[in-house]
mmCIF file with all atom_site columns, C-alpha atoms in Angstrom:
data_model
loop_
_atom_site.group_PDB
_atom_site.id
_atom_site.type_symbol
_atom_site.label_atom_id
_atom_site.label_alt_id
_atom_site.label_comp_id
_atom_site.label_asym_id
_atom_site.label_entity_id
_atom_site.label_seq_id
_atom_site.pdbx_PDB_ins_code
_atom_site.Cartn_x
_atom_site.Cartn_y
_atom_site.Cartn_z
_atom_site.occupancy
_atom_site.B_iso_or_equiv
_atom_site.pdbx_formal_charge
_atom_site.auth_seq_id
_atom_site.auth_comp_id
_atom_site.auth_asym_id
_atom_site.auth_atom_id
_atom_site.pdbx_PDB_model_num
ATOM 1   C CA . MET A 1 1   ? 86.363  -79.909 -123.905 1.00 71.00 ? 1   MET A CA 1
ATOM 2   C CA . LYS A 1 2   ? 85.033  -76.416 -123.872 1.00 84.00 ? 2   LYS A CA 1
ATOM 3   C CA . PHE A 1 3   ? 87.267  -73.428 -122.852 1.00 83.00 ? 3   PHE A CA 1
ATOM 4   C CA . LYS A 1 4   ? 85.765  -71.018 -120.365 1.00 89.00 ? 4   LYS A CA 1
ATOM 5   C CA . PHE A 1 5   ? 87.064  -67.411 -120.446 1.00 89.00 ? 5   PHE A CA 1
ATOM 6   C CA . THR A 1 6   ? 87.357  -65.883 -116.947 1.00 92.00 ? 6   THR A CA 1
ATOM 7   C CA . TRP A 1 7   ? 88.437  -62.509 -115.596 1.00 93.00 ? 7   TRP A CA 1
ATOM 8   C CA . ALA A 1 8   ? 91.908  -63.953 -114.791 1.00 93.00 ? 8   ALA A CA 1
ATOM 9   C CA . HIS A 1 9   ? 92.420  -64.702 -118.469 1.00 92.00 ? 9   HIS A CA 1
ATOM 10  C CA . GLY A 1 10  ? 91.489  -61.068 -119.294 1.00 93.00 ? 10  GLY A CA 1
ATOM 11  C CA . ILE A 1 11  ? 94.058  -59.706 -116.829 1.00 96.00 ? 11  ILE A CA 1
ATOM 12  C CA . ILE A 1 12  ? 96.789  -61.947 -118.259 1.00 96.00 ? 12  ILE A CA 1
ATOM 13  C CA . ILE A 1 13  ? 95.969  -60.874 -121.835 1.00 96.00 ? 13  ILE A CA 1
ATOM 14  C CA . ALA A 1 14  ? 95.930  -57.170 -120.802 1.00 97.00 ? 14  ALA A CA 1
ATOM 15  C CA . LEU A 1 15  ? 99.302  -57.436 -119.015 1.00 97.00 ? 15  LEU A CA 1
ATOM 16  C CA . ALA A 1 16  ? 100.875 -59.350 -121.900 1.00 97.00 ? 16  ALA A CA 1
ATOM 17  C CA . SER A 1 17  ? 99.586  -56.736 -124.391 1.00 97.00 ? 17  SER A CA 1
ATOM 18  C CA . PHE A 1 18  ? 100.967 -53.916 -122.227 1.00 97.00 ? 18  PHE A CA 1
ATOM 19  C CA . ILE A 1 19  ? 104.392 -55.594 -121.940 1.00 97.00 ? 19  ILE A CA 1
ATOM 20  C CA . ILE A 1 20  ? 104.540 -56.162 -125.706 1.00 97.00 ? 20  ILE A CA 1
ATOM 21  C CA . PHE A 1 21  ? 103.567 -52.519 -126.375 1.00 96.00 ? 21  PHE A CA 1
ATOM 22  C CA . ILE A 1 22  ? 106.190 -51.107 -123.985 1.00 96.00 ? 22  ILE A CA 1
ATOM 23  C CA . SER A 1 23  ? 108.876 -53.429 -125.391 1.00 94.00 ? 23  SER A CA 1
ATOM 24  C CA . TYR A 1 24  ? 108.008 -52.331 -128.923 1.00 93.00 ? 24  TYR A CA 1
ATOM 25  C CA . MET A 1 25  ? 108.270 -48.634 -127.958 1.00 91.00 ? 25  MET A CA 1
ATOM 26  C CA . VAL A 1 26  ? 111.609 -49.109 -126.168 1.00 88.00 ? 26  VAL A CA 1
ATOM 27  C CA . PHE A 1 27  ? 113.182 -51.001 -129.067 1.00 86.00 ? 27  PHE A CA 1
ATOM 28  C CA . THR A 1 28  ? 111.772 -48.613 -131.669 1.00 84.00 ? 28  THR A CA 1
ATOM 29  C CA . ILE A 1 29  ? 113.281 -45.593 -129.929 1.00 79.00 ? 29  ILE A CA 1
ATOM 30  C CA . GLU A 1 30  ? 116.531 -47.348 -129.038 1.00 76.00 ? 30  GLU A CA 1
ATOM 31  C CA . PHE A 1 31  ? 117.243 -48.669 -132.497 1.00 74.00 ? 31  PHE A CA 1
ATOM 32  C CA . SER A 1 32  ? 115.740 -45.886 -134.578 1.00 69.00 ? 32  SER A CA 1
ATOM 33  C CA . LYS A 1 33  ? 117.835 -44.334 -137.297 1.00 63.00 ? 33  LYS A CA 1
ATOM 34  C CA . ASN A 1 34  ? 117.640 -40.872 -135.735 1.00 57.00 ? 34  ASN A CA 1
ATOM 35  C CA . SER A 1 35  ? 120.987 -39.376 -134.955 1.00 54.00 ? 35  SER A CA 1
ATOM 36  C CA . PHE A 1 36  ? 121.471 -37.657 -131.627 1.00 51.00 ? 36  PHE A CA 1
ATOM 37  C CA . ASP A 1 37  ? 124.813 -36.147 -132.529 1.00 53.00 ? 37  ASP A CA 1
ATOM 38  C CA . LEU A 1 38  ? 125.743 -32.568 -131.753 1.00 52.00 ? 38  LEU A CA 1
ATOM 39  C CA . VAL A 1 39  ? 124.017 -30.028 -133.961 1.00 57.00 ? 39  VAL A CA 1
ATOM 40  C CA . THR A 1 40  ? 127.293 -28.679 -135.281 1.00 64.00 ? 40  THR A CA 1
ATOM 41  C CA . ASP A 1 41  ? 130.748 -30.131 -135.747 1.00 70.00 ? 41  ASP A CA 1
ATOM 42  C CA . ASP A 1 42  ? 132.339 -26.993 -134.305 1.00 75.00 ? 42  ASP A CA 1
ATOM 43  C CA . TYR A 1 43  ? 130.407 -27.198 -131.053 1.00 73.00 ? 43  TYR A CA 1
ATOM 44  C CA . TYR A 1 44  ? 133.102 -25.770 -128.775 1.00 77.00 ? 44  TYR A CA 1
ATOM 45  C CA . GLU A 1 45  ? 133.988 -22.896 -131.104 1.00 78.00 ? 45  GLU A CA 1
ATOM 46  C CA . ASP A 1 46  ? 130.290 -22.048 -131.390 1.00 77.00 ? 46  ASP A CA 1
ATOM 47  C CA . GLU A 1 47  ? 129.997 -22.103 -127.605 1.00 81.00 ? 47  GLU A CA 1
ATOM 48  C CA . ILE A 1 48  ? 132.769 -19.502 -127.346 1.00 81.00 ? 48  ILE A CA 1
ATOM 49  C CA . TYR A 1 49  ? 130.918 -17.362 -129.910 1.00 85.00 ? 49  TYR A CA 1
ATOM 50  C CA . PHE A 1 50  ? 127.700 -17.766 -127.916 1.00 88.00 ? 50  PHE A CA 1
ATOM 51  C CA . GLN A 1 51  ? 129.489 -16.577 -124.766 1.00 89.00 ? 51  GLN A CA 1
ATOM 52  C CA . LYS A 1 52  ? 130.634 -13.464 -126.648 1.00 90.00 ? 52  LYS A CA 1
ATOM 53  C CA . GLU A 1 53  ? 127.008 -12.895 -127.658 1.00 91.00 ? 53  GLU A CA 1
ATOM 54  C CA . ILE A 1 54  ? 125.892 -13.160 -124.013 1.00 94.00 ? 54  ILE A CA 1
ATOM 55  C CA . ASP A 1 55  ? 128.597 -10.670 -123.023 1.00 95.00 ? 55  ASP A CA 1
ATOM 56  C CA . ALA A 1 56  ? 127.424 -8.236  -125.731 1.00 95.00 ? 56  ALA A CA 1
ATOM 57  C CA . ILE A 1 57  ? 123.824 -8.450  -124.458 1.00 95.00 ? 57  ILE A CA 1
ATOM 58  C CA . GLU A 1 58  ? 124.953 -7.811  -120.878 1.00 96.00 ? 58  GLU A CA 1
ATOM 59  C CA . ARG A 1 59  ? 127.079 -4.839  -121.991 1.00 95.00 ? 59  ARG A CA 1
ATOM 60  C CA . ALA A 1 60  ? 124.070 -3.345  -123.797 1.00 94.00 ? 60  ALA A CA 1
ATOM 61  C CA . GLN A 1 61  ? 121.864 -3.774  -120.719 1.00 95.00 ? 61  GLN A CA 1
ATOM 62  C CA . LYS A 1 62  ? 124.379 -1.842  -118.598 1.00 95.00 ? 62  LYS A CA 1
ATOM 63  C CA . LEU A 1 63  ? 124.420 1.195   -120.905 1.00 93.00 ? 63  LEU A CA 1
ATOM 64  C CA . ALA A 1 64  ? 123.106 4.402   -119.392 1.00 93.00 ? 64  ALA A CA 1
ATOM 65  C CA . GLU A 1 65  ? 121.731 5.532   -122.765 1.00 93.00 ? 65  GLU A CA 1
ATOM 66  C CA . LYS A 1 66  ? 120.410 2.755   -124.983 1.00 93.00 ? 66  LYS A CA 1
ATOM 67  C CA . PRO A 1 67  ? 119.139 2.912   -128.552 1.00 93.00 ? 67  PRO A CA 1
ATOM 68  C CA . GLN A 1 68  ? 115.431 3.752   -128.627 1.00 94.00 ? 68  GLN A CA 1
ATOM 69  C CA . VAL A 1 69  ? 112.875 2.176   -130.948 1.00 94.00 ? 69  VAL A CA 1
ATOM 70  C CA . SER A 1 70  ? 109.769 4.145   -131.913 1.00 94.00 ? 70  SER A CA 1
ATOM 71  C CA . ILE A 1 71  ? 106.818 2.841   -133.893 1.00 94.00 ? 71  ILE A CA 1
ATOM 72  C CA . LEU A 1 72  ? 105.537 5.583   -136.182 1.00 93.00 ? 72  LEU A CA 1
ATOM 73  C CA . GLU A 1 73  ? 102.284 4.387   -137.757 1.00 90.00 ? 73  GLU A CA 1
ATOM 74  C CA . SER A 1 74  ? 102.577 6.535   -140.892 1.00 91.00 ? 74  SER A CA 1
ATOM 75  C CA . GLN A 1 75  ? 106.360 6.328   -141.431 1.00 94.00 ? 75  GLN A CA 1
ATOM 76  C CA . GLY A 1 76  ? 107.643 3.000   -140.087 1.00 95.00 ? 76  GLY A CA 1
ATOM 77  C CA . ILE A 1 77  ? 109.985 1.907   -137.319 1.00 95.00 ? 77  ILE A CA 1
ATOM 78  C CA . LYS A 1 78  ? 112.554 4.459   -136.164 1.00 93.00 ? 78  LYS A CA 1
ATOM 79  C CA . ILE A 1 79  ? 115.730 3.412   -134.356 1.00 92.00 ? 79  ILE A CA 1
ATOM 80  C CA . THR A 1 80  ? 117.443 6.300   -132.553 1.00 92.00 ? 80  THR A CA 1
ATOM 81  C CA . PHE A 1 81  ? 120.947 5.877   -131.167 1.00 89.00 ? 81  PHE A CA 1
ATOM 82  C CA . PRO A 1 82  ? 122.420 8.103   -128.428 1.00 88.00 ? 82  PRO A CA 1
ATOM 83  C CA . LYS A 1 83  ? 124.212 11.300  -129.508 1.00 86.00 ? 83  LYS A CA 1
ATOM 84  C CA . ASP A 1 84  ? 127.712 9.972   -128.803 1.00 84.00 ? 84  ASP A CA 1
ATOM 85  C CA . PHE A 1 85  ? 127.306 7.355   -131.558 1.00 83.00 ? 85  PHE A CA 1
ATOM 86  C CA . ASN A 1 86  ? 128.889 8.510   -134.799 1.00 80.00 ? 86  ASN A CA 1
ATOM 87  C CA . SER A 1 87  ? 130.592 7.106   -137.874 1.00 78.00 ? 87  SER A CA 1
ATOM 88  C CA . LEU A 1 88  ? 134.041 7.487   -136.291 1.00 81.00 ? 88  LEU A CA 1
ATOM 89  C CA . ASN A 1 89  ? 133.481 5.302   -133.231 1.00 84.00 ? 89  ASN A CA 1
ATOM 90  C CA . THR A 1 90  ? 130.488 3.085   -134.106 1.00 86.00 ? 90  THR A CA 1
ATOM 91  C CA . THR A 1 91  ? 129.676 0.413   -136.660 1.00 88.00 ? 91  THR A CA 1
ATOM 92  C CA . GLY A 1 92  ? 126.689 -1.865  -136.654 1.00 90.00 ? 92  GLY A CA 1
ATOM 93  C CA . ARG A 1 93  ? 123.901 -3.714  -138.369 1.00 93.00 ? 93  ARG A CA 1
ATOM 94  C CA . PHE A 1 94  ? 120.343 -4.798  -137.679 1.00 93.00 ? 94  PHE A CA 1
ATOM 95  C CA . GLN A 1 95  ? 117.916 -7.541  -138.582 1.00 93.00 ? 95  GLN A CA 1
ATOM 96  C CA . LEU A 1 96  ? 114.155 -7.250  -138.389 1.00 93.00 ? 96  LEU A CA 1
ATOM 97  C CA . PHE A 1 97  ? 113.310 -10.915 -137.950 1.00 90.00 ? 97  PHE A CA 1
ATOM 98  C CA . ARG A 1 98  ? 109.912 -12.389 -138.771 1.00 88.00 ? 98  ARG A CA 1
ATOM 99  C CA . ALA A 1 99  ? 109.533 -15.901 -137.313 1.00 83.00 ? 99  ALA A CA 1
ATOM 100 C CA . ASN A 1 100 ? 106.793 -17.133 -139.624 1.00 83.00 ? 100 ASN A CA 1
ATOM 101 C CA . SER A 1 101 ? 108.318 -16.035 -142.948 1.00 82.00 ? 101 SER A CA 1
ATOM 102 C CA . LYS A 1 102 ? 111.933 -15.675 -143.962 1.00 84.00 ? 102 LYS A CA 1
ATOM 103 C CA . ASP A 1 103 ? 110.824 -13.594 -146.951 1.00 87.00 ? 103 ASP A CA 1
ATOM 104 C CA . LEU A 1 104 ? 109.594 -10.828 -144.622 1.00 87.00 ? 104 LEU A CA 1
ATOM 105 C CA . ASP A 1 105 ? 112.934 -10.447 -142.805 1.00 89.00 ? 105 ASP A CA 1
ATOM 106 C CA . ILE A 1 106 ? 114.729 -7.125  -143.262 1.00 92.00 ? 106 ILE A CA 1
ATOM 107 C CA . ASN A 1 107 ? 118.527 -7.091  -142.986 1.00 91.00 ? 107 ASN A CA 1
ATOM 108 C CA . LYS A 1 108 ? 120.766 -4.059  -143.028 1.00 90.00 ? 108 LYS A CA 1
ATOM 109 C CA . LYS A 1 109 ? 124.440 -5.008  -143.172 1.00 91.00 ? 109 LYS A CA 1
ATOM 110 C CA . SER A 1 110 ? 125.792 -1.635  -142.066 1.00 88.00 ? 110 SER A CA 1
ATOM 111 C CA . LEU A 1 111 ? 124.380 1.325   -140.187 1.00 84.00 ? 111 LEU A CA 1
ATOM 112 C CA . ASP A 1 112 ? 125.007 4.791   -141.620 1.00 78.00 ? 112 ASP A CA 1
ATOM 113 C CA . PHE A 1 113 ? 125.693 7.366   -138.908 1.00 72.00 ? 113 PHE A CA 1
ATOM 114 C CA . GLU A 1 114 ? 126.753 10.053  -141.410 1.00 72.00 ? 114 GLU A CA 1
ATOM 115 C CA . THR A 1 115 ? 123.236 11.481  -141.747 1.00 73.00 ? 115 THR A CA 1
ATOM 116 C CA . GLY A 1 116 ? 122.452 11.370  -138.030 1.00 78.00 ? 116 GLY A CA 1
ATOM 117 C CA . ASN A 1 117 ? 121.766 8.930   -135.268 1.00 83.00 ? 117 ASN A CA 1
ATOM 118 C CA . SER A 1 118 ? 118.410 7.713   -136.551 1.00 87.00 ? 118 SER A CA 1
ATOM 119 C CA . ILE A 1 119 ? 117.508 4.900   -138.907 1.00 88.00 ? 119 ILE A CA 1
ATOM 120 C CA . LEU A 1 120 ? 114.035 4.533   -140.382 1.00 90.00 ? 120 LEU A CA 1
ATOM 121 C CA . ILE A 1 121 ? 112.594 1.248   -141.615 1.00 92.00 ? 121 ILE A CA 1
ATOM 122 C CA . PRO A 1 122 ? 109.934 2.447   -144.054 1.00 93.00 ? 122 PRO A CA 1
ATOM 123 C CA . VAL A 1 123 ? 106.297 1.417   -143.688 1.00 93.00 ? 123 VAL A CA 1
ATOM 124 C CA . LYS A 1 124 ? 106.255 -0.020  -147.249 1.00 94.00 ? 124 LYS A CA 1
ATOM 125 C CA . LEU A 1 125 ? 108.645 -2.799  -146.170 1.00 92.00 ? 125 LEU A CA 1
ATOM 126 C CA . LEU A 1 126 ? 106.544 -3.832  -143.169 1.00 94.00 ? 126 LEU A CA 1
ATOM 127 C CA . VAL A 1 127 ? 103.660 -6.292  -143.031 1.00 92.00 ? 127 VAL A CA 1
ATOM 128 C CA . LYS A 1 128 ? 101.264 -6.598  -140.092 1.00 92.00 ? 128 LYS A CA 1
ATOM 129 C CA . GLY A 1 129 ? 102.539 -9.064  -137.506 1.00 91.00 ? 129 GLY A CA 1
ATOM 130 C CA . ASN A 1 130 ? 105.195 -9.810  -134.912 1.00 92.00 ? 130 ASN A CA 1
ATOM 131 C CA . TYR A 1 131 ? 108.863 -9.013  -135.450 1.00 94.00 ? 131 TYR A CA 1
ATOM 132 C CA . VAL A 1 132 ? 112.040 -9.172  -133.388 1.00 93.00 ? 132 VAL A CA 1
ATOM 133 C CA . LEU A 1 133 ? 114.465 -6.317  -133.987 1.00 95.00 ? 133 LEU A CA 1
ATOM 134 C CA . LYS A 1 134 ? 118.020 -7.536  -133.476 1.00 93.00 ? 134 LYS A CA 1
ATOM 135 C CA . LEU A 1 135 ? 120.547 -4.706  -133.149 1.00 95.00 ? 135 LEU A CA 1
ATOM 136 C CA . TYR A 1 136 ? 124.272 -5.405  -133.294 1.00 93.00 ? 136 TYR A CA 1
ATOM 137 C CA . TRP A 1 137 ? 126.817 -2.637  -132.925 1.00 92.00 ? 137 TRP A CA 1
ATOM 138 C CA . GLU A 1 138 ? 130.411 -2.048  -131.959 1.00 93.00 ? 138 GLU A CA 1
ATOM 139 C CA . LYS A 1 139 ? 131.429 1.178   -130.260 1.00 89.00 ? 139 LYS A CA 1
ATOM 140 C CA . ASP A 1 140 ? 135.029 1.876   -129.267 1.00 87.00 ? 140 ASP A CA 1
ATOM 141 C CA . LYS A 1 141 ? 135.918 -1.806  -129.882 1.00 89.00 ? 141 LYS A CA 1
ATOM 142 C CA . ASP A 1 142 ? 133.189 -3.080  -127.499 1.00 93.00 ? 142 ASP A CA 1
ATOM 143 C CA . LYS A 1 143 ? 130.424 -5.208  -128.996 1.00 94.00 ? 143 LYS A CA 1
ATOM 144 C CA . TYR A 1 144 ? 126.789 -4.742  -128.043 1.00 95.00 ? 144 TYR A CA 1
ATOM 145 C CA . GLN A 1 145 ? 123.578 -6.546  -128.913 1.00 96.00 ? 145 GLN A CA 1
ATOM 146 C CA . MET A 1 146 ? 119.874 -5.982  -128.236 1.00 95.00 ? 146 MET A CA 1
ATOM 147 C CA . GLU A 1 147 ? 116.713 -7.846  -129.152 1.00 94.00 ? 147 GLU A CA 1
ATOM 148 C CA . ILE A 1 148 ? 113.441 -5.914  -129.086 1.00 95.00 ? 148 ILE A CA 1
ATOM 149 C CA . PRO A 1 149 ? 110.050 -7.493  -129.817 1.00 95.00 ? 149 PRO A CA 1
ATOM 150 C CA . ILE A 1 150 ? 107.870 -5.390  -132.106 1.00 95.00 ? 150 ILE A CA 1
ATOM 151 C CA . VAL A 1 151 ? 104.214 -5.746  -133.085 1.00 93.00 ? 151 VAL A CA 1
ATOM 152 C CA . TRP A 1 152 ? 103.448 -3.931  -136.335 1.00 91.00 ? 152 TRP A CA 1
ATOM 153 C CA . LYS A 1 153 ? 99.745  -3.176  -136.797 1.00 87.00 ? 153 LYS A CA 1
#
């Protein structure tokens, strides 16, 4: 006896193939060895820290006089703090973050307000591209934080 293949057989084979494919995908994802645990063991403590960071950003946005960032083509990037910032009431740090290369990041652990209210990141340290300047400072026991995108040409 000769078997005759009809369009009904094609539909049944297509549906069966689809069901097998979907079942395979569901079981592969369900029983994969990937862990979906929390990123950190100290999740709740980190959340409290993150809330403090949000508060610092909001405090910085409410300032009447904020630090100013100037791009000086021949000298570098100049960060100028308001006049009431000095070494007696203010401490801080900054990070010039480069997303595509950790080697191009610039970190300054402490800001020196003895010589004035300006900090210059020299042109010799900078490479053409996109940066994010992250400023962190504490003035009169209040913490502040700003993030400023910078394109160095």
